[in-house]
CSV table of C-alpha atoms in Angstrom, one decimal:
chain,number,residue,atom,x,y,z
A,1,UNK,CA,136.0,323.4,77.8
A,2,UNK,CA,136.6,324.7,74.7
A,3,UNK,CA,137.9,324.6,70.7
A,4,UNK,CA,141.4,325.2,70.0
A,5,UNK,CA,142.0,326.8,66.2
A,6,UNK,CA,145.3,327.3,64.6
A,7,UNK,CA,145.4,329.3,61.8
A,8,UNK,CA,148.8,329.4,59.7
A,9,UNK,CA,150.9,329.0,62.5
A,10,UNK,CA,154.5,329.6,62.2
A,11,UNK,CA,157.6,329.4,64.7
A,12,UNK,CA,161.0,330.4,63.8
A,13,UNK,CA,163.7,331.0,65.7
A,14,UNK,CA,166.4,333.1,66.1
A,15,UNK,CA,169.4,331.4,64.2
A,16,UNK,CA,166.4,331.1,61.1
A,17,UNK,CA,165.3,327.7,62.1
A,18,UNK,CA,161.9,326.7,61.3
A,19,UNK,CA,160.3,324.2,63.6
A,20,UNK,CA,156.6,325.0,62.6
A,21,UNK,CA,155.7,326.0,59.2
A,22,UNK,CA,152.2,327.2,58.2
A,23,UNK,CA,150.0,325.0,60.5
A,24,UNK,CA,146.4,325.3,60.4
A,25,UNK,CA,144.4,322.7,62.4
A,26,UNK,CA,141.1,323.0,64.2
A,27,UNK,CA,140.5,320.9,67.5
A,28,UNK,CA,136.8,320.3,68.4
A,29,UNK,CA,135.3,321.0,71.8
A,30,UNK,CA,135.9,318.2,73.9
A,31,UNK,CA,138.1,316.2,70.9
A,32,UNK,CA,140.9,314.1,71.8
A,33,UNK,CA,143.5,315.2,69.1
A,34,UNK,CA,147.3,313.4,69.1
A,35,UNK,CA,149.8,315.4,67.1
A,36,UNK,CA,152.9,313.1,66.3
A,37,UNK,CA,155.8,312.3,64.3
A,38,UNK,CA,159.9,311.4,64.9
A,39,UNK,CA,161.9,313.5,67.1
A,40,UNK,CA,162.4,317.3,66.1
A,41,UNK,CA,159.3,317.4,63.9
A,42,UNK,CA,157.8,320.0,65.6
A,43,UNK,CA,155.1,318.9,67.5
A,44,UNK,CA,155.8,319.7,71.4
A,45,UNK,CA,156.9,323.3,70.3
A,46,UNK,CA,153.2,323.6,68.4
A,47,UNK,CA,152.1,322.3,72.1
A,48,UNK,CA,154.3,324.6,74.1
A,49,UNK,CA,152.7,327.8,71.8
A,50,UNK,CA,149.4,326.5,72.4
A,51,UNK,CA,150.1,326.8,75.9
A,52,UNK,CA,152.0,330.3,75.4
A,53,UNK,CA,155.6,328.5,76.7
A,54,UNK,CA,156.5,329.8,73.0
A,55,UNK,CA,156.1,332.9,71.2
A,56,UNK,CA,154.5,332.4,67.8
A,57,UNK,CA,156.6,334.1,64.7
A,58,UNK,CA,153.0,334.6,62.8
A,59,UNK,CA,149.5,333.0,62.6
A,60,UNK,CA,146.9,333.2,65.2
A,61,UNK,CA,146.3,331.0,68.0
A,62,UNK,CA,142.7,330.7,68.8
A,63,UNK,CA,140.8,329.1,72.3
A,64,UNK,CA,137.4,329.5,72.9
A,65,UNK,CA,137.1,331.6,69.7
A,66,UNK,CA,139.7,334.2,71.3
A,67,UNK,CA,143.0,335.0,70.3
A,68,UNK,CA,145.3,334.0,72.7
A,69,UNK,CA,148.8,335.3,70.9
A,70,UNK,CA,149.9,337.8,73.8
A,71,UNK,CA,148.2,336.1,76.5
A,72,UNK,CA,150.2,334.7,79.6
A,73,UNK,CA,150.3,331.2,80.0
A,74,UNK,CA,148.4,332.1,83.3
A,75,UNK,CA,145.4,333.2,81.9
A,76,UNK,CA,144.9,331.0,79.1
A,77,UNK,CA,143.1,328.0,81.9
A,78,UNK,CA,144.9,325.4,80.7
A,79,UNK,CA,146.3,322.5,81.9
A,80,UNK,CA,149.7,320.6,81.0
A,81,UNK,CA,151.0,317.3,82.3
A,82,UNK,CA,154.7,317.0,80.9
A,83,UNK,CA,156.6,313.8,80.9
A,84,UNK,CA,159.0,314.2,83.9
A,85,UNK,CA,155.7,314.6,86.3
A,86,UNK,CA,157.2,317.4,88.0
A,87,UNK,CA,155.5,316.7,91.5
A,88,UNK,CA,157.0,318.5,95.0
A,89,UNK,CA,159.3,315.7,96.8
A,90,UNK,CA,158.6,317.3,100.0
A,91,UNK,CA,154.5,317.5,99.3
A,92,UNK,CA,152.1,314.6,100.0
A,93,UNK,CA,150.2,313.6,97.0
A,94,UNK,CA,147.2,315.4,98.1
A,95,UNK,CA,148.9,318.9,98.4
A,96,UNK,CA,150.8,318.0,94.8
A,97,UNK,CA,147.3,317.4,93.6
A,98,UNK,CA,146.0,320.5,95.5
A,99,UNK,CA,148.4,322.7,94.8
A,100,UNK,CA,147.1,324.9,91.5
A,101,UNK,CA,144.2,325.6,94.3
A,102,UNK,CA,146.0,327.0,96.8
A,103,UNK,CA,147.8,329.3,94.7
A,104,UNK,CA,144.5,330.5,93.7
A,105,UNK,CA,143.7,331.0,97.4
A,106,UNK,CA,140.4,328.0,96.9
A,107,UNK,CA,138.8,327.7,100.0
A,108,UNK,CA,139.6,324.6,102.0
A,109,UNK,CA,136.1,322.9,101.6
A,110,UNK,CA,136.2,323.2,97.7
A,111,UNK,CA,139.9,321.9,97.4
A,112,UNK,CA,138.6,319.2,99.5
A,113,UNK,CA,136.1,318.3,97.4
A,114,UNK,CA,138.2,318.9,93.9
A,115,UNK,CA,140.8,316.7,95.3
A,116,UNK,CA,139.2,313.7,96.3
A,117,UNK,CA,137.1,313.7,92.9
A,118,UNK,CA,139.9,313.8,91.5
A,119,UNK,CA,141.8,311.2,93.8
A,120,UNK,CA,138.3,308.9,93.0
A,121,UNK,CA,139.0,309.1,89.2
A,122,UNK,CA,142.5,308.4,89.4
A,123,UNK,CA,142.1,305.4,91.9
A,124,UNK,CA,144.2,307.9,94.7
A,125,UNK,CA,142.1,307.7,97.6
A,126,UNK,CA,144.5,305.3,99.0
A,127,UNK,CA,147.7,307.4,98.3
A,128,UNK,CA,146.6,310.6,99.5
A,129,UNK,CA,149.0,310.9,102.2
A,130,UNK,CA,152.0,309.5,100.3
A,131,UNK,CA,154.9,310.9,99.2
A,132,UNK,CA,156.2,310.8,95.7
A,133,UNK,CA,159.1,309.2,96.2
A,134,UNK,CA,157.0,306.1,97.4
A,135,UNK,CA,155.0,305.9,94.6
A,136,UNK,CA,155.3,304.4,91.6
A,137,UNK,CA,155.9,305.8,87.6
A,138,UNK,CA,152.7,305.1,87.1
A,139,UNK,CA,150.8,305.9,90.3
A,140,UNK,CA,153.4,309.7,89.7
A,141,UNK,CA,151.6,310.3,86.3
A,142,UNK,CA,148.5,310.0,87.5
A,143,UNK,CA,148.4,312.9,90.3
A,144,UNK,CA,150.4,315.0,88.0
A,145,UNK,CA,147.2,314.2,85.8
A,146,UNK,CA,144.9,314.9,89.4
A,147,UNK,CA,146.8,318.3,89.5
A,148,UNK,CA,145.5,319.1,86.0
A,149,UNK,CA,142.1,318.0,86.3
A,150,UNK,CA,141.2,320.4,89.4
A,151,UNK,CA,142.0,323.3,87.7
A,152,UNK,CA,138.8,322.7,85.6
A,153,UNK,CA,141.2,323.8,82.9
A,154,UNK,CA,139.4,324.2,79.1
A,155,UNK,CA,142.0,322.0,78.1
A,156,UNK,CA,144.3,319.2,78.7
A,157,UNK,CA,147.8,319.3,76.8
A,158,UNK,CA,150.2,315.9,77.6
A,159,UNK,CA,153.8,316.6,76.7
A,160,UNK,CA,154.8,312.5,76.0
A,161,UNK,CA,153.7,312.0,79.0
A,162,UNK,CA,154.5,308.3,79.6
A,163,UNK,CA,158.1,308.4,78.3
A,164,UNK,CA,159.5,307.5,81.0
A,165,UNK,CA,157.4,304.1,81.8
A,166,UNK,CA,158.4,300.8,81.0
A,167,UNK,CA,156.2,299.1,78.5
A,168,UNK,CA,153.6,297.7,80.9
A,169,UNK,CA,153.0,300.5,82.5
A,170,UNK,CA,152.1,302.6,79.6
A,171,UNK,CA,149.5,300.4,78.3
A,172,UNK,CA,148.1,300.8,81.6
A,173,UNK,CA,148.2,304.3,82.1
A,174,UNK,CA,147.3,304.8,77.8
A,175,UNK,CA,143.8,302.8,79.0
A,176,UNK,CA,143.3,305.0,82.0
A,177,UNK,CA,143.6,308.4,80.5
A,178,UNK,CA,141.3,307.3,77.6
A,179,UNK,CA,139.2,306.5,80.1
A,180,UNK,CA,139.4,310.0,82.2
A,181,UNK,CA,139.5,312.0,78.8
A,182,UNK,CA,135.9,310.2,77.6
A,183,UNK,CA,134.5,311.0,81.5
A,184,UNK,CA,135.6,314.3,81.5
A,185,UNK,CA,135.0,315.1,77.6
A,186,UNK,CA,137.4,317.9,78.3
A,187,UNK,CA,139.6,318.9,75.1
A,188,UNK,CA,142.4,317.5,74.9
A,189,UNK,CA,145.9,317.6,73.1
A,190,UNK,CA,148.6,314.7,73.0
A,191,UNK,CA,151.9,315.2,71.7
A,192,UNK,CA,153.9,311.8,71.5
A,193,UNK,CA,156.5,309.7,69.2
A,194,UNK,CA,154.9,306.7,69.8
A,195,UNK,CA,152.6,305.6,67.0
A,196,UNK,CA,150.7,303.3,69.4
A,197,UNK,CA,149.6,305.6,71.6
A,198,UNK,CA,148.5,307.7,68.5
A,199,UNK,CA,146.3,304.9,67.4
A,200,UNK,CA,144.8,303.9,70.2
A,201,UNK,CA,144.2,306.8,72.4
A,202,UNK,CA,143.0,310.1,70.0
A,203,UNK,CA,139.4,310.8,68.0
A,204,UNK,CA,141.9,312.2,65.3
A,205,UNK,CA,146.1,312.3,64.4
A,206,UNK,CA,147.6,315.0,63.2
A,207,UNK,CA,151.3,313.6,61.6
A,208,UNK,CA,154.5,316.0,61.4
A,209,UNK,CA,156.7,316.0,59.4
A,210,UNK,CA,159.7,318.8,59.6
A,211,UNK,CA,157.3,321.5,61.2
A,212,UNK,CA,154.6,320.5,58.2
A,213,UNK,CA,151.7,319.2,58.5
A,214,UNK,CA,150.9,315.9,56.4
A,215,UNK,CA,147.8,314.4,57.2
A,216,UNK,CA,145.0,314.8,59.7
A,217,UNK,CA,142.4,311.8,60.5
A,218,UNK,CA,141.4,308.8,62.3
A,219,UNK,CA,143.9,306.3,63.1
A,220,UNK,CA,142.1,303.8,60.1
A,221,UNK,CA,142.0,307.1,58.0
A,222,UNK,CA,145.8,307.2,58.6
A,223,UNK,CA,146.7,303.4,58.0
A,224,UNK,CA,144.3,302.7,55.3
A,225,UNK,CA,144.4,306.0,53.2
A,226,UNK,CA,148.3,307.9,53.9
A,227,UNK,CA,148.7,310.9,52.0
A,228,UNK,CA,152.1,310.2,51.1
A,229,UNK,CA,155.1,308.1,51.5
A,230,UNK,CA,156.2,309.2,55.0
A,231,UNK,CA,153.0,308.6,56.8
A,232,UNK,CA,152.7,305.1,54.8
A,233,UNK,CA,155.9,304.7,56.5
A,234,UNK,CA,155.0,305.9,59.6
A,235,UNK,CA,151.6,304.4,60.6
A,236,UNK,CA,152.0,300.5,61.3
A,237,UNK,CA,154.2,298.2,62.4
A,238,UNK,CA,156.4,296.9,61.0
A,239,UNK,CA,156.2,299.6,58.3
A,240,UNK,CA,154.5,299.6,54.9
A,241,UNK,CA,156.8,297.7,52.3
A,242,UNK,CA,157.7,299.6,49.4
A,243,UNK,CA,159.1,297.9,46.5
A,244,UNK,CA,159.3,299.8,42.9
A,245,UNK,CA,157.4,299.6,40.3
A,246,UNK,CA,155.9,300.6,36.3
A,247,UNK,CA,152.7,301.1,35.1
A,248,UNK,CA,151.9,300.2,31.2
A,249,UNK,CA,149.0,299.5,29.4
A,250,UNK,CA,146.9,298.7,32.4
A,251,UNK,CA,149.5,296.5,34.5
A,252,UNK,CA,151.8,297.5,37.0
A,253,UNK,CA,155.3,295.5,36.9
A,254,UNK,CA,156.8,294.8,40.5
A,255,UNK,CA,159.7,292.8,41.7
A,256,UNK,CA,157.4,290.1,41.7
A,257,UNK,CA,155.3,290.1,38.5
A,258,UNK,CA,153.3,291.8,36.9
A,259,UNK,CA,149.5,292.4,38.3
A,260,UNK,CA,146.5,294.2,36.7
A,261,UNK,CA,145.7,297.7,37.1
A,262,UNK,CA,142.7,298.3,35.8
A,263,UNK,CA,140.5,297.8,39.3
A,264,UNK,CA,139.1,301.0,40.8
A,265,UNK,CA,142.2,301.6,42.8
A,266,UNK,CA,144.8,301.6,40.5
A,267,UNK,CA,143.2,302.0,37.6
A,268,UNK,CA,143.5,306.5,38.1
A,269,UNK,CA,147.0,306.1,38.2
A,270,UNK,CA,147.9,305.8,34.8
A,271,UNK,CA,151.1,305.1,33.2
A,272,UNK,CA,154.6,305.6,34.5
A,273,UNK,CA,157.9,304.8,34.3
A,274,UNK,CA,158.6,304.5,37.8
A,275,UNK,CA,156.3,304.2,40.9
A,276,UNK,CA,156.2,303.1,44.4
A,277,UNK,CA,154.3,300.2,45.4
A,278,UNK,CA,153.1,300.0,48.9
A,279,UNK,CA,152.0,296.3,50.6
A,280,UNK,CA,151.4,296.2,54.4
A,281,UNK,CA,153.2,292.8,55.7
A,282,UNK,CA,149.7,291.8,56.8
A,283,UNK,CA,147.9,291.9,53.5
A,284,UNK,CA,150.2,289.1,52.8
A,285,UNK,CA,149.3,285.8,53.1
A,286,UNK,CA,150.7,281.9,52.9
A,287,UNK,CA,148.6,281.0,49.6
A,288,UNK,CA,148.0,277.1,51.3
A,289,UNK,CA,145.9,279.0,53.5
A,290,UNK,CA,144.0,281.2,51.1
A,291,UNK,CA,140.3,279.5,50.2
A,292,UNK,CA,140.2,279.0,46.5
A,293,UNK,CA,137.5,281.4,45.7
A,294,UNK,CA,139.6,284.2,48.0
A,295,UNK,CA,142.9,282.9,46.0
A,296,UNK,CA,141.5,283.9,42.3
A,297,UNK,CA,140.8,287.3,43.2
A,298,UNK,CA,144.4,288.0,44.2
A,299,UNK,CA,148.2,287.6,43.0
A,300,UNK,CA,150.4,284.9,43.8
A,301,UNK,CA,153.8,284.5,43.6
A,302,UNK,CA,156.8,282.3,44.2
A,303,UNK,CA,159.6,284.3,46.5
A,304,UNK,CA,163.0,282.9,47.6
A,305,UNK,CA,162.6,283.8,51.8
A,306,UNK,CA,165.3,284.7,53.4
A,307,UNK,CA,164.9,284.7,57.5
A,308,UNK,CA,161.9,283.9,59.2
A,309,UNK,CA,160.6,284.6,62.7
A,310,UNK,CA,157.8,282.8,64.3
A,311,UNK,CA,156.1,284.7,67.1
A,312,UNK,CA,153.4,282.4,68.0
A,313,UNK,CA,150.4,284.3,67.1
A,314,UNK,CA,152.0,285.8,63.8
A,315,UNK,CA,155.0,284.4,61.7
A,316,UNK,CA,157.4,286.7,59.6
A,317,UNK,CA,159.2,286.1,56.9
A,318,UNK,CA,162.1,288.4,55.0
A,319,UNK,CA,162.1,288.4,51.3
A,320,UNK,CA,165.2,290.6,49.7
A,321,UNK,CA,164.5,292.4,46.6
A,322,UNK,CA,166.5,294.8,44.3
A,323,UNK,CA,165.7,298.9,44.2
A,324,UNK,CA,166.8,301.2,41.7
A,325,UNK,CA,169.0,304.1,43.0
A,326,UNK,CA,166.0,306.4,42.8
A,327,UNK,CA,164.0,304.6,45.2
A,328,UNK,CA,166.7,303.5,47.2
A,329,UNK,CA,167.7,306.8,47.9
A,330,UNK,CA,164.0,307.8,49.2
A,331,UNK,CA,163.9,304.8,51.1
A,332,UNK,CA,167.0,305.7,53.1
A,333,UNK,CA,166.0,309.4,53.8
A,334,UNK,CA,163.3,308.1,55.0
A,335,UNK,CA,164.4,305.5,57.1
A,336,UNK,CA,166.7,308.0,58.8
A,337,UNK,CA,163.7,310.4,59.3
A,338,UNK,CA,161.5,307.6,61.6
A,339,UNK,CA,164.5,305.6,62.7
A,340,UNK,CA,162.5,302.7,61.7
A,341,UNK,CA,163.2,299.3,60.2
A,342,UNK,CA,165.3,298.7,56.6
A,343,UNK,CA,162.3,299.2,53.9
A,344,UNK,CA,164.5,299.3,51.3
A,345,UNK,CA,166.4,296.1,50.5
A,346,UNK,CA,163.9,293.8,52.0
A,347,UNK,CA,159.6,292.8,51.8
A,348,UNK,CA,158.5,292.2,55.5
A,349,UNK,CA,155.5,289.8,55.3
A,350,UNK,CA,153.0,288.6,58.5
A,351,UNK,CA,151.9,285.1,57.9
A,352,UNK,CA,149.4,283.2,60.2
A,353,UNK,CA,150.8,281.4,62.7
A,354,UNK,CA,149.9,278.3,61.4
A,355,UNK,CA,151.8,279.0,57.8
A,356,UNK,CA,155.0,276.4,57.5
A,357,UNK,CA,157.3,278.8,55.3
A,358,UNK,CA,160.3,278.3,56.2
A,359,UNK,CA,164.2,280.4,56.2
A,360,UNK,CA,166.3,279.7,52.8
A,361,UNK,CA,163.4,277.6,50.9
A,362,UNK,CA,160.8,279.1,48.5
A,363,UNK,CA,157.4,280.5,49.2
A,364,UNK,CA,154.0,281.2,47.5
A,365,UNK,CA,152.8,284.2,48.8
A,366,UNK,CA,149.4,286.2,48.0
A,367,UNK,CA,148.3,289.3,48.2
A,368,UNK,CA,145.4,291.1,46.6
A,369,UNK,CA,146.4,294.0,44.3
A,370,UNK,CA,143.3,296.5,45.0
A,371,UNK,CA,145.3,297.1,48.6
A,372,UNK,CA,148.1,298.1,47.4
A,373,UNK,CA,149.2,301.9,47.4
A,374,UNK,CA,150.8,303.8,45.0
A,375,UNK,CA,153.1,306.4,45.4
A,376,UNK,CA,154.9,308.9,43.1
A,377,UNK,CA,158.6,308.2,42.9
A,378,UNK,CA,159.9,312.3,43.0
A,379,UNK,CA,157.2,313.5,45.3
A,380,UNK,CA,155.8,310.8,47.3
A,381,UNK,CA,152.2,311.8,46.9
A,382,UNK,CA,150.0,308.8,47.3
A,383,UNK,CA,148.5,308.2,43.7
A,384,UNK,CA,145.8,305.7,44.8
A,385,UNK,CA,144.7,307.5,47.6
A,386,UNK,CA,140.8,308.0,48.2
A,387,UNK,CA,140.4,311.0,50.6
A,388,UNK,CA,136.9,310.9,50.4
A,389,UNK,CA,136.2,307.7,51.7
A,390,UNK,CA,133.8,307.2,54.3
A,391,UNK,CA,134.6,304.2,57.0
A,392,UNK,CA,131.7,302.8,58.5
A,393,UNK,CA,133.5,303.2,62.3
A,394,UNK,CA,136.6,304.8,63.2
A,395,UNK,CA,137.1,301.6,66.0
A,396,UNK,CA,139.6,299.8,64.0
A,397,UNK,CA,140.2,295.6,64.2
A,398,UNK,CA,142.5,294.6,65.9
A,399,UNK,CA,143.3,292.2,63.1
A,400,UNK,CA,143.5,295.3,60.4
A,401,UNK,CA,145.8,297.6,62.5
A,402,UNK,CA,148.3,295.4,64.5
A,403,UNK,CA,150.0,296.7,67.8
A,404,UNK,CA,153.3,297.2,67.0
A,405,UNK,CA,155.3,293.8,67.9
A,406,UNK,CA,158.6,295.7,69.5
A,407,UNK,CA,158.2,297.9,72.5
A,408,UNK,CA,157.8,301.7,72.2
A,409,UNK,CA,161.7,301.7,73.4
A,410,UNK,CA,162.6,299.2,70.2
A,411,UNK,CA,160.6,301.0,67.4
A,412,UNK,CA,161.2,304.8,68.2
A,413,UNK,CA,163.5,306.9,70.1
A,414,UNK,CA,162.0,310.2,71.6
């Protein structure tokens, strides 16, 4: 095993394109990192230079404390699982799982031995002498995973590697290589688009944006303090809401009223002319079913609801809102950007199931203030943003971070 340090690293191309841009990120021995972001963010060709399938423009590339720049892929002992498995059709799944070996010329006995460890971990015994074609997705993924583990490699790099599942299957296989990662305690690196797998399976996320790096953390790190607007935007689902806003004189005027800003959150943010506000849909709740002691240390307001959607465990409901051109133009780069849901015309709130709002009729909503972000309107810099903070576990709720209700296929496109 070993670290992997990346100090200022830079990839440009030919034609002057820059997919990484000044990247510096250390990876612990035996940490699970997940680098992620939308497509053409640059985060499989950061992977592909860790692995040396890219030359780097500048910066130094560091594994095991050694710089790697001009090393081969071969000699850098790692291992890669990509997304398209890449398995021999004409091998049995012990020789796919075998194969790194025997190109190193492994005695028999040891391969033997490598193999069915592996095999054991995976839950292959049973396979062994299967072909690929008569496997599953899943059961494929896993002994392109065997073939990495028995190279002993110092680290583990997964190229999205359960694209090409269907949705059940990748919350199965997302389980089972938490589990083998944790066993092996063998550094690891995850490049995906999928923010689900980012929360779920890494010790930290590193987000992309555009070759730049925006924020590195936990997954509640992420969710409950973004740097800016387009992780905000990025972590949860469905997305942060962000509405404009002014600060004056201590209160922060929103499309919705006015609430006070003098709390610790929002009272560093001083005035401005234009802000904006950021409210997770599930921070929102049906004020009927807000105790009354709960209910006076929060806002409420009266909203006309547009659509709702009742889920059985959650219910939705759409309330439309004005922008100003400023934030509405912002709002639709970024949209773009994630291909993610409208966030600029519309609040998205996530009521208890119970709640009995209702489409075209009036609501109370209520929220408490000292949750909600804000951002700068030109910049996107979080303003309320406490990077300090210690979290007494890293295990989020599942209540505080919610699986995303659309499958990886709906919410993002790779």
């Amino acid at each position: 095993m070993a670290a992997i340090s990346m100090r200022n690293i830079v990839k440009r191309y030919g034609d002057g394109y820059q997919a990484v841009d000044n990247v510096s990120l250390d990876i612990a021995d035996g940490e699970f990192v997940i680098l992620v972001g939308p497509s053409g963010c640059g985060k499989s060709t950061l992977l592909r230079m860790i692995v040396g399938l890219e030359d780097i423009t500048s910066g130094d590339m560091l594994i095991g404390g050694e710089r790697v720049n001009q090393k081969a892929p071969r000699d850098r002992n790692l291992a890669m699982v990509f997304q398209n498995y890449a398995l021999y059709p004409h091998l049995s799944v012990y020789e796919n799982i075998a194969f790194p070996l025997r190109l190193k010329k492994v005695p028999d006995a040891e391969v033997k031995e490598r193999v069915t460890e592996a095999a054991n971990l995976l839950q292959l015994t049973e396979h062994l002498d299967r072909k690929p074609a008569h496997l599953s997705g899943g059961q494929r993924q896993r002994v392109a995973m065997g073939r990495a583990i028995v190279r002993q490699a110092d680290a583990f790099l997964f190229d999205e590697p359960l694209s090409n599942l269907d949705a059940k299957l990748r919350g199965q296989m997302r389980t089972e290589i938490a589990r083998m990662q944790k066993q092996l305690g063998t550094t690891t690196v995850y490049v995906t688009h999928d923010q689900t797998e980012a929360m779920t399976l890494g010790d930290r996320i590193a987000v992309l944006r555009r070759g730049v790096l925006q924020q590195v953390g936990s997954a509640r790190q992420l969710y409950e303090e973004p740097a800016n607007l387009f992780v905000a935007g990025f972590i949860g689902s469905p997305p942060m809401n962000f509405v404009p806003g002014r600060v004056h004189d201590g209160r922060i005027e929103t499309p919705f009223g006015e609430v006070d800003a003098t709390g610790e959150r929002l009272s560093k943010v001083g005035d401005r002319d234009l802000v904006i506000l950021g409210l997770r849909p599930e921070h929102f709740e049906d004020v009927r079913l807000v105790p009354a002691d709960k209910r006076a240390r929060g806002r409420t307001f009266t909203a006309e609801v547009d659509v709702t959607e009742w889920l059985g465990h959650e219910l939705y409901a759409y309330v439309p809102y004005e922008s100003p051109p400023e934030v509405t133009k912002q709002l639709e780069e970024l949209e773009r950007e994630l291909d993610s849901e409208q966030m600029r015309t519309q609040l998205v709130v996530a009521l208890d199931a119970s709640s009995r709002i209702r489409s075209g009729a009036p609501a109370e909503l209520w929220f408490d203030p000292e949750r909600m972000h804000v951002f700068d309107a030109a910049s996107g810099e979080n303003l309320t943003r406490d990077p300090d903070r210690v979290f007494e576990t890293d295990e989020p709720a599942a209540a505080e971070i919610p699986v995303p209700r659309h499958s990886a296929e709906e919410q993002t496109k790779s």
